[in-house]
XYZ file of C-alpha atoms in Angstrom:
526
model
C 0.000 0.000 0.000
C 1.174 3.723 -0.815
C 2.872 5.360 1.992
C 3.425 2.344 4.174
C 7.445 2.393 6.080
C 9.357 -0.438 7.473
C 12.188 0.954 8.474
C 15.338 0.574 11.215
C 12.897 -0.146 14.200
C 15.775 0.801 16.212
C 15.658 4.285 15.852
C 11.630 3.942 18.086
C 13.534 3.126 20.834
C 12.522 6.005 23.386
C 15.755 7.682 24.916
C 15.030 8.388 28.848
C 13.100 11.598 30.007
C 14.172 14.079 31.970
C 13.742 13.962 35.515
C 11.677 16.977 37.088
C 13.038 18.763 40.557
C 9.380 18.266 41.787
C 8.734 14.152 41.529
C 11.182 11.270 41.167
C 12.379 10.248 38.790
C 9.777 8.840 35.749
C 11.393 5.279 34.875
C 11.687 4.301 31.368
C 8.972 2.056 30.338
C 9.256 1.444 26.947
C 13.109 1.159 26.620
C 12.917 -2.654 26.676
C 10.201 -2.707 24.450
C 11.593 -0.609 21.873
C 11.500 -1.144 18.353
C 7.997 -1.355 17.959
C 7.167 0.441 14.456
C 7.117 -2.404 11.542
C 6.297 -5.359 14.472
C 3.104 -4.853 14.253
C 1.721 -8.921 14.993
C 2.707 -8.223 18.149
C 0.920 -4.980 18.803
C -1.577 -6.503 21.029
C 1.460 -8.289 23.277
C 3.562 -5.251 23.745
C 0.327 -3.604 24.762
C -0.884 -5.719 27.031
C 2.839 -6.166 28.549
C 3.414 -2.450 28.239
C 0.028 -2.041 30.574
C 1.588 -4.337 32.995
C 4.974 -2.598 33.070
C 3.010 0.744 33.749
C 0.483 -0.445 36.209
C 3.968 -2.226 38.578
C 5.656 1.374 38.158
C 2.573 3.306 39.254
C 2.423 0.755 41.951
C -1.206 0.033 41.065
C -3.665 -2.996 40.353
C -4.753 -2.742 37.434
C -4.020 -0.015 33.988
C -6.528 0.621 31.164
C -5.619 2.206 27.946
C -8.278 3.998 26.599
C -8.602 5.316 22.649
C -10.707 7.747 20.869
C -13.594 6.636 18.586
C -14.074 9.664 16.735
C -17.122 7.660 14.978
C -18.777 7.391 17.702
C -17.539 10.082 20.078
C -16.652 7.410 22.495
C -13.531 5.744 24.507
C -12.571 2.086 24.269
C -10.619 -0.022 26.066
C -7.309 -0.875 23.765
C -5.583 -2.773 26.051
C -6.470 -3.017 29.881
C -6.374 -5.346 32.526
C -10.013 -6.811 32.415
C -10.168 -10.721 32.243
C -14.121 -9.935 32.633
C -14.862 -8.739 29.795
C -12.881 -8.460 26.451
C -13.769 -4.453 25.859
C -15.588 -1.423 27.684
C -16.513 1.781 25.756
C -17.698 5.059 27.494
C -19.189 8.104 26.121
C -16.982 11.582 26.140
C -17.985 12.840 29.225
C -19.279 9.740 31.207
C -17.054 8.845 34.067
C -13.627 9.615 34.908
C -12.104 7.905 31.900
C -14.804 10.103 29.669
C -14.653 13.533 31.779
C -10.382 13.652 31.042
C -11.270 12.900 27.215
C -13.714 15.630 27.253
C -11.604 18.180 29.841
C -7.989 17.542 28.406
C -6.953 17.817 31.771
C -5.770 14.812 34.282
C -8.399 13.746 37.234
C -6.964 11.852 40.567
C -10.172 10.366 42.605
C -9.044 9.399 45.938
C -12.001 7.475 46.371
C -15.003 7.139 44.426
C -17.425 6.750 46.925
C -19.653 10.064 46.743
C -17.984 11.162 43.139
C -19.827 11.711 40.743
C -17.642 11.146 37.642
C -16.737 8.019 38.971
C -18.990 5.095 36.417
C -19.843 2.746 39.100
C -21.382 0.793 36.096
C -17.924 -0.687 35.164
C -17.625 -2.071 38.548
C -21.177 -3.536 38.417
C -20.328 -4.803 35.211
C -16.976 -6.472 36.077
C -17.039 -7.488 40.072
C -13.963 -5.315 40.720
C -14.002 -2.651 43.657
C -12.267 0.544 42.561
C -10.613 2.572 45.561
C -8.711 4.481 43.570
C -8.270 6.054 40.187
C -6.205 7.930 38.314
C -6.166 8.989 34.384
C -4.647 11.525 32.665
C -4.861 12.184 28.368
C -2.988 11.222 25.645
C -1.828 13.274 22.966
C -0.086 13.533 19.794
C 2.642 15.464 18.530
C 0.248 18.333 18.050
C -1.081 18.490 21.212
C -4.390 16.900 20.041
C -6.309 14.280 22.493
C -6.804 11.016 21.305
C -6.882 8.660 24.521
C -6.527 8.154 28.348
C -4.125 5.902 29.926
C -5.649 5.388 33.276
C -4.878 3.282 36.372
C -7.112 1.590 39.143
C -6.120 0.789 42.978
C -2.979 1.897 44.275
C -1.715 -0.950 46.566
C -1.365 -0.801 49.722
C -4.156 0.680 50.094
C -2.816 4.127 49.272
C -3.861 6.711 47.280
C -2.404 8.046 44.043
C -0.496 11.618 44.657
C 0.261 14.610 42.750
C 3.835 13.086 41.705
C 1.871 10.170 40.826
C -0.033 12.215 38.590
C 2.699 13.835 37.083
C 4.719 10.683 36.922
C 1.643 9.148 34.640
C 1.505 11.833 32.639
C 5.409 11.716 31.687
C 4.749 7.921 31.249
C 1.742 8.737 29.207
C 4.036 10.693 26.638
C 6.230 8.283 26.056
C 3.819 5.784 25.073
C 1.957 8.143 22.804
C 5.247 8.708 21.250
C 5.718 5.029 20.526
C 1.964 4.525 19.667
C 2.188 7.326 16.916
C 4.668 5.013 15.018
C 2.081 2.192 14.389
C -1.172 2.145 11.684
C -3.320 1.259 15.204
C -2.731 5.110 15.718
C -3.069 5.899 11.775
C -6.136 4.030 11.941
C -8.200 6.363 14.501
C -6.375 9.906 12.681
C -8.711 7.909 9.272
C -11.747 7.532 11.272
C -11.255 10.992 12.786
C -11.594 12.173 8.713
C -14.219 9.879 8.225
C -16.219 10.259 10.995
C -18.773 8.382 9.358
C -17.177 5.247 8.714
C -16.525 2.401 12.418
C -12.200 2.251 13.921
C -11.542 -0.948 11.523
C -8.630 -2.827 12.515
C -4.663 -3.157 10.933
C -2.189 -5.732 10.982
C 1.114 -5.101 9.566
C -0.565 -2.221 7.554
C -2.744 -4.875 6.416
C -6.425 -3.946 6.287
C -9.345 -6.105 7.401
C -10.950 -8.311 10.159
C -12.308 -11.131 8.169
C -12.146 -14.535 9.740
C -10.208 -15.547 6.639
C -7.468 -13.189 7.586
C -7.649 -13.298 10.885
C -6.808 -17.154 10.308
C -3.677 -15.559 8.401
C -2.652 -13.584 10.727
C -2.151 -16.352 13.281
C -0.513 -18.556 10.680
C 1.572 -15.595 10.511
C 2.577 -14.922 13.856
C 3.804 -18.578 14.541
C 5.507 -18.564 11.805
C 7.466 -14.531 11.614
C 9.726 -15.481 14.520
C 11.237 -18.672 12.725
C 13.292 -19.026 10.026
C 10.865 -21.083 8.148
C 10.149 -20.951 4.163
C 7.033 -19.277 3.488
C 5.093 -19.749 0.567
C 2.353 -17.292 -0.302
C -0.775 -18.428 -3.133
C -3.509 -15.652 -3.926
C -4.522 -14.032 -7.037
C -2.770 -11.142 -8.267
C -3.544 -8.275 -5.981
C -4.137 -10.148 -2.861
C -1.738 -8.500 -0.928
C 1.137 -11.352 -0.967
C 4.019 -8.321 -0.731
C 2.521 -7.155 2.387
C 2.537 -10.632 4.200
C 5.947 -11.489 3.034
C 7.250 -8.288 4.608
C 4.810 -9.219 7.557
C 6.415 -12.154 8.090
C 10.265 -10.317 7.258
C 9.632 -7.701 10.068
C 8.178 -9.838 12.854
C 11.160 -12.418 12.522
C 14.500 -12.771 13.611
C 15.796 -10.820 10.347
C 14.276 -7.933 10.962
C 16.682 -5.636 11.172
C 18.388 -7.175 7.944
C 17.703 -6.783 4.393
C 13.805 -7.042 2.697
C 14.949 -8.219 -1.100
C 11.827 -8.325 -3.682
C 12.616 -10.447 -6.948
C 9.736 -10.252 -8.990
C 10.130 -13.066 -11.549
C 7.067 -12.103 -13.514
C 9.013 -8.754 -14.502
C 12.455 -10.259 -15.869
C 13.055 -11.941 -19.049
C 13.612 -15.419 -18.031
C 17.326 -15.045 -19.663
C 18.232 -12.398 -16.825
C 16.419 -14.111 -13.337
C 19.632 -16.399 -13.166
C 21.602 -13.503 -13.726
C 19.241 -10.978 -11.034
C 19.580 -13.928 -8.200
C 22.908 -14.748 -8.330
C 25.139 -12.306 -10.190
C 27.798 -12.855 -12.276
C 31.794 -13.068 -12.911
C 33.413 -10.820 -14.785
C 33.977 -12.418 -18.343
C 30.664 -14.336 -17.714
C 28.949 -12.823 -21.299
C 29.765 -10.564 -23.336
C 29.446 -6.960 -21.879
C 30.124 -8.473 -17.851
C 33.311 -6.316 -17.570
C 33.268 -6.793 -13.507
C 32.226 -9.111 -11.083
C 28.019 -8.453 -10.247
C 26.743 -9.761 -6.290
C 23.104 -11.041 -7.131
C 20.133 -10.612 -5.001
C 21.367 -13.586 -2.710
C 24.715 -11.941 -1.552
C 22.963 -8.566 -0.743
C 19.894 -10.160 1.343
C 22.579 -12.238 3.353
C 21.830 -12.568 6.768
C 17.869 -11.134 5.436
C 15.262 -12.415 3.477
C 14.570 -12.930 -0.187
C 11.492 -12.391 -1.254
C 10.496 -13.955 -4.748
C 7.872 -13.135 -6.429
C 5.882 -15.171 -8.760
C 8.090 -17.694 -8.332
C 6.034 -20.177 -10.642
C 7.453 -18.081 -13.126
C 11.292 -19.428 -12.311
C 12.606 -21.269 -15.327
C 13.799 -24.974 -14.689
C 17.575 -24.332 -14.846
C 17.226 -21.879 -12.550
C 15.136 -23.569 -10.473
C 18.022 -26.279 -9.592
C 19.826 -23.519 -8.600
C 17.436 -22.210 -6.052
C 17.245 -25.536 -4.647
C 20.953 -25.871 -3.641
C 20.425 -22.411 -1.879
C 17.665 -24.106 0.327
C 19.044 -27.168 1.033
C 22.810 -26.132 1.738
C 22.877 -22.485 1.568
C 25.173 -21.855 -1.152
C 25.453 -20.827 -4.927
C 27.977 -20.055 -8.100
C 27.538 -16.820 -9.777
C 27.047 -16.753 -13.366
C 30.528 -17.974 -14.826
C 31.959 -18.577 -11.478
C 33.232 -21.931 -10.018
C 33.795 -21.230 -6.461
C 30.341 -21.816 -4.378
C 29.467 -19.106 -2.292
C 27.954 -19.634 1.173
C 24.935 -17.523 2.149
C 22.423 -17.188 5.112
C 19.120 -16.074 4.191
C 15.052 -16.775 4.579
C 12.999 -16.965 1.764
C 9.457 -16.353 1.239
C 8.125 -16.863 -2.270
C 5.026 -16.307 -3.482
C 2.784 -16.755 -6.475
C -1.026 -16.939 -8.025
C -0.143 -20.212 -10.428
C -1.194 -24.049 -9.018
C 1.861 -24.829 -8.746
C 1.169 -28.697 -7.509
C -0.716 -28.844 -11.510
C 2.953 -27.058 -12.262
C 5.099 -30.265 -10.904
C 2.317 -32.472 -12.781
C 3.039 -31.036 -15.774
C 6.359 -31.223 -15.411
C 6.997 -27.172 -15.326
C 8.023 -27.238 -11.899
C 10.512 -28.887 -9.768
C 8.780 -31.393 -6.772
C 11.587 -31.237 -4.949
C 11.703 -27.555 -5.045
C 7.744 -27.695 -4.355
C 8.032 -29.337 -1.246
C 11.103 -27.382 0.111
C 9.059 -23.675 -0.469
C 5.582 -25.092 1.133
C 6.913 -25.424 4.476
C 4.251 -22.853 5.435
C 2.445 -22.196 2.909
C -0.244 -19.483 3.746
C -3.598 -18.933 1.289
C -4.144 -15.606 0.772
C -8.504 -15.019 0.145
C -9.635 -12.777 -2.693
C -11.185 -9.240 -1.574
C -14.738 -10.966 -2.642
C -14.045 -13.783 -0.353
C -13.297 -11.372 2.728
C -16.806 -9.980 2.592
C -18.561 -6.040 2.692
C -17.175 -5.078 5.870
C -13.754 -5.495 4.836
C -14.134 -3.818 1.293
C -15.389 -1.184 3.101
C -12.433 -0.842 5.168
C -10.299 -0.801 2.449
C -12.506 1.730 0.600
C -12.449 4.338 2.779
C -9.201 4.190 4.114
C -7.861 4.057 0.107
C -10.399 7.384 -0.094
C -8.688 9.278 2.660
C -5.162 7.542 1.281
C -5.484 8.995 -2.714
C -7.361 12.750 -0.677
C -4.069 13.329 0.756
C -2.002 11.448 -2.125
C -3.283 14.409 -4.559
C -3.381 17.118 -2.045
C -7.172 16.680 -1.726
C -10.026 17.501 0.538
C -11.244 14.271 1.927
C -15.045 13.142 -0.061
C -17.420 11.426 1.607
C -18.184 7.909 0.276
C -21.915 7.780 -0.958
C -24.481 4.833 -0.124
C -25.090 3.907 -3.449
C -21.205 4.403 -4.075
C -20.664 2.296 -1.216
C -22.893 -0.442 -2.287
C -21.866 -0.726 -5.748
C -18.401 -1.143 -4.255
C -19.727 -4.095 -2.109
C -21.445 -6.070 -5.351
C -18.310 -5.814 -7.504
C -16.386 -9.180 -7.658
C -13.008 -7.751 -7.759
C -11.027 -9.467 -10.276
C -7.879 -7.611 -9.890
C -8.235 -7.437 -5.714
C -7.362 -4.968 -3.390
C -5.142 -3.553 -6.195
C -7.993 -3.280 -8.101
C -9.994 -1.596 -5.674
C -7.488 1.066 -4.514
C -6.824 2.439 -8.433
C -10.813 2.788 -8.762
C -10.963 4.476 -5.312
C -8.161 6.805 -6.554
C -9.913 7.423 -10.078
C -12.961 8.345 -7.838
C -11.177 10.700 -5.693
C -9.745 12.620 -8.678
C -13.060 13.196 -10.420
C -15.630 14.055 -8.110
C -16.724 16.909 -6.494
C -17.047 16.602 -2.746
C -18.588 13.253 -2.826
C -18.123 9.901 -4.608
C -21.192 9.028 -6.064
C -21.893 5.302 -7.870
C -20.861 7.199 -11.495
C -17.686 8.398 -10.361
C -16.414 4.735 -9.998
C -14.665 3.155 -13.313
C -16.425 -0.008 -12.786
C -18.946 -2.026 -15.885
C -22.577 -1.458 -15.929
C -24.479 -3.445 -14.444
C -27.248 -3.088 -16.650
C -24.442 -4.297 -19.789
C -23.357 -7.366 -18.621
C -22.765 -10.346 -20.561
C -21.221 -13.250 -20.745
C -17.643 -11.873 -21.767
C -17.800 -9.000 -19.029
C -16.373 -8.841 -15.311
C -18.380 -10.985 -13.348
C -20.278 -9.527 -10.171
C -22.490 -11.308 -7.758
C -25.773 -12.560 -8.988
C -29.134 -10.787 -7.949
C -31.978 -12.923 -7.593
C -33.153 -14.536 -10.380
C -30.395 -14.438 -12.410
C -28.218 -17.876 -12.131
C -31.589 -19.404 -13.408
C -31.793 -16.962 -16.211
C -28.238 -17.066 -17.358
C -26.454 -20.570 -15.310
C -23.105 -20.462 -15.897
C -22.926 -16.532 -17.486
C -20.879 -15.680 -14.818
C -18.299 -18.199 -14.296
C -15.282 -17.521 -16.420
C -11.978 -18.645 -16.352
C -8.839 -17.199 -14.031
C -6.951 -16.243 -17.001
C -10.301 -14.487 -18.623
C -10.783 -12.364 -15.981
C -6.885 -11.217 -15.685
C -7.533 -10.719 -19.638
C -10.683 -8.106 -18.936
C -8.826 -6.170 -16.009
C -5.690 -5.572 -17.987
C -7.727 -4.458 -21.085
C -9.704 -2.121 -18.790
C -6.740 -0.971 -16.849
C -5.070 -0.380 -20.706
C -8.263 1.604 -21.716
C -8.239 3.904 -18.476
C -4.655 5.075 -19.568
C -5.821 5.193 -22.842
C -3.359 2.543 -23.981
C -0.131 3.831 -22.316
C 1.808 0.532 -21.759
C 4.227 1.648 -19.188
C 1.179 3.605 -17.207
C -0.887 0.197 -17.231
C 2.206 -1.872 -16.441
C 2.909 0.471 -13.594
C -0.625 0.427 -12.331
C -0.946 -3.205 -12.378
C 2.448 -2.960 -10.552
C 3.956 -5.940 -13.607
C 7.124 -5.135 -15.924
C 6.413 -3.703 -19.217
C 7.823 -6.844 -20.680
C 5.056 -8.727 -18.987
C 2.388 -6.837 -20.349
C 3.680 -7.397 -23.534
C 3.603 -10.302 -23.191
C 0.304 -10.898 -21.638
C -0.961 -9.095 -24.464
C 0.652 -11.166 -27.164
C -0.547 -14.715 -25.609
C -4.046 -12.695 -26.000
C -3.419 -12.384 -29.432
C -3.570 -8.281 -29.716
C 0.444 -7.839 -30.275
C 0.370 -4.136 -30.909
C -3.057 -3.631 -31.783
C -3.762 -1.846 -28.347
């Protein structure tokens, strides 16, 4: 997705604050948890553990931390200590949790018999006895309010002081500092332009809550912190980058190199040549030695793309990297040794690929050692396309320097009835087409999508309304490579056949599109 950073997570981790001459010194909570940007699968860990790290230094029971639902002009519980329930939201303004988000200002309640921001409903609610409380806002780097970190009970029996107070609130800007780094916190700044549209949820920078990806992302978090093969399978569009560097940035390699090789792109003559360089005197025109992809990801992870794509020769090659971690360049003898991970990933059935003969078994069963599914958008269901859409609307508004237009209904739903043939990728280019040309609001015409009303059997299939699988069986059911045919030709005719515009919006090499087209039969004719 546009925008999206994984950078040197080192550089997150919080120096120590300054001690003030009036309270003790504020401890440094988050040092040992540093390096949180890009780490994203374990968001909801170093939450929780960063709750329990500030609830021991406050010397208190329990910790809540509370975020802003713009939406709905309410707090909810991010991450707290509440094995009751799984989540608590509060209106702005009800209780003490609701009066700070409201006031801006910290509130310390001794005791909360008597007070009347104190929400004895929570209590009710849970079993727990509060005592004590004390909560004080969170802000960004502007100053603006966008949750409450709040804690319950101080032990002992005690109750919280002014140091306390301003010891939370020194606490409570380092971990807005560190929470400003992840898309949890770009998420609510979206919903706060879109007030319309619910606080969705991110992984990785990954959009959507489906049960199919939530499946994903556990498959994902057992396997980041290994150094496992990975193999990715989805149609084009799917999002297969973003898991691979998913599973790059939550692993051991983190801090290493992310290599792409995108096999789909090169002429099959120069992926040899791409992965493992060459000697000098190797072909004509090699005047110097060249490191392939291999010897700069060492110690990282390679990433290959479309590998189904991988000639056979070359294909023996990768193999030898896998099973003993070492390679010749192109016109070399001496093996090189090299330590990397590698996550492939590709749309073709590969299995049908051995079968054939097209691709290697043994190289098969080496890259599936996790192999991870990846659903189509019109698998993940509405909710999720609607996630997607509006963040993509707010993403392409401040892309072109845009105010922000609000998503019609009938926009909305014609976006929900689309199949999607080209994915997410598909649906972020019409989103940004729709942006560009309307006027304050998207409406249903403003998306580059085929009339309903003019389907037929050759056009891009959407879901059938009732009736019309008995009026037309089988009208809608077209071949993989059919479909990929009709996006590319659409994509082509939105550029008004500029090859290297479509290539780059269908994010393929020129040379691919080529020859996509040719197997097509158009040549130059487009």
């Amino acid at each position: 997705m546009p925008g999206e950073c994984y950078g040197d997570a080192s550089a997150f981790i919080l120096p120590p604050l300054p001690t003030m001459s009036s309270a003790p010194e504020v401890p440094q909570v988050l040092l040992p948890l540093g390096g949180l940007v890009g780490r994203e699968v374990d968001l909801d860990a170093f939450l929780q553990s960063l709750m329990d790290r500030i609830a021991a230094t406050m010397q208190a029971d329990r910790g809540t931390l509370w975020l802003l639902d713009p939406a709905r002009r309410e707090l909810f519980s991010r991450a707290a200590h509440l094995p009751e329930v799984s989540q608590i939201r509060v209106k702005l303004g009800q209780g003490v949790a609701g009066t700070v988000a409201q006031l801006g200002q910290p509130i310390n309640v001794p005791d909360p018999r008597g007070e009347q921001r104190f929400f004895a409903d929570i209590d009710r609610m849970t079993g727990y006895r509060t005592n004590s409380l004390l909560a004080v806002p969170l802000r960004d780097v502007d100053g603006v309010l966008y949750g409450v970190l709040q804690v319950l009970n101080r032990r002992g029996g005690e109750r919280f002081t002014s140091e306390d107070t301003e010891r939370l609130d020194a606490i409570a800007a380092q971990v807005s500092t560190a929470l400003q780094s992840t898309s949890l916190y770009q998420e609510l700044q979206r919903a706060k332009d879109q007030p319309q549209a619910p606080v969705g949820y991110f992984f990785n920078r990954i959009i959507g809550e489906s049960p199919q990806l939530q499946a994903i992302y556990r498959l994902v978090r057992k396997a980041a912190p290994t150094d496992a093969t990975v193999l990715l399978r989805g149609e084009s569009g799917s999002g297969k980058e973003l898991f691979a560097r998913a599973v790059h940035v939550n692993g051991p390699r983190r801090d290493k190199p992310f290599i792409k090789v995108d096999c789909a792109a090169l002429p099959a003559t120069l992926i040899e040549n791409e992965l493992f360089g060459h000697e000098k005197g190797a072909f004509t025109g090699a005047d110097h030695r060249m490191p392939g992809k291999f010897e700069a990801a060492d110690n990282g992870t390679v990433f290959i793309d479309e590998i189904g794509e991988l000639p056979l020769p070359v294909q023996g090659k990768l193999l030898r990297v896998l099973q003993d971690r070492e390679f010749e360049r192109v016109g070399g003898t001496q093996a090189i040794k090299v330590d990397v991970r590698i996550v492939a990933a590709t749309h073709r059935d590969l299995a049908r690929m051995v079968a054939e003969g097209r691709f290697r078994e043994d190289l098969y069963y080496r890259i599936k050692v996790v192999e991870v599914v990846l659903p189509p958008l019109r698998e993940r269901g509405a909710e999720d396309i609607e996630r997607l859409a509006r963040h993509f609307v707010a993403t392409a508004a401040r892309r072109h320097r845009l105010a922000i237009p609000r998503l019609s209904a009938s926009a909305l739903e014609r976006l929900k009835r689309y199949r999607w043939p080209g994915n997410v990728r598909e649906l972020e280019n019409c989103i940004e087409s729709a942006v560009v040309l309307c006027e304050g609001e998207i409406l249903e015409e403003h998306l580059p999508l085929p009339d309903l009303e003019r389907l037929t059997p050759g056009a891009s299939p959407e879901p059938p309304r009732a009736g019309d699988r008995a009026s037309h069986p089988g009208a809608l059911l077209q071949p993989l490579a059919e479909v990929e045919r009709q996006h590319i030709l659409r994509v082509l005719d939105a550029v008004k056949g500029n090859r290297t515009a479509a290539a780059k919006v269908l994010e393929i090499g020129r040379n691919t599109l080529a020859r996509k087209l040719k197997e097509y039969g158009l040549g130059d004719e487009v």
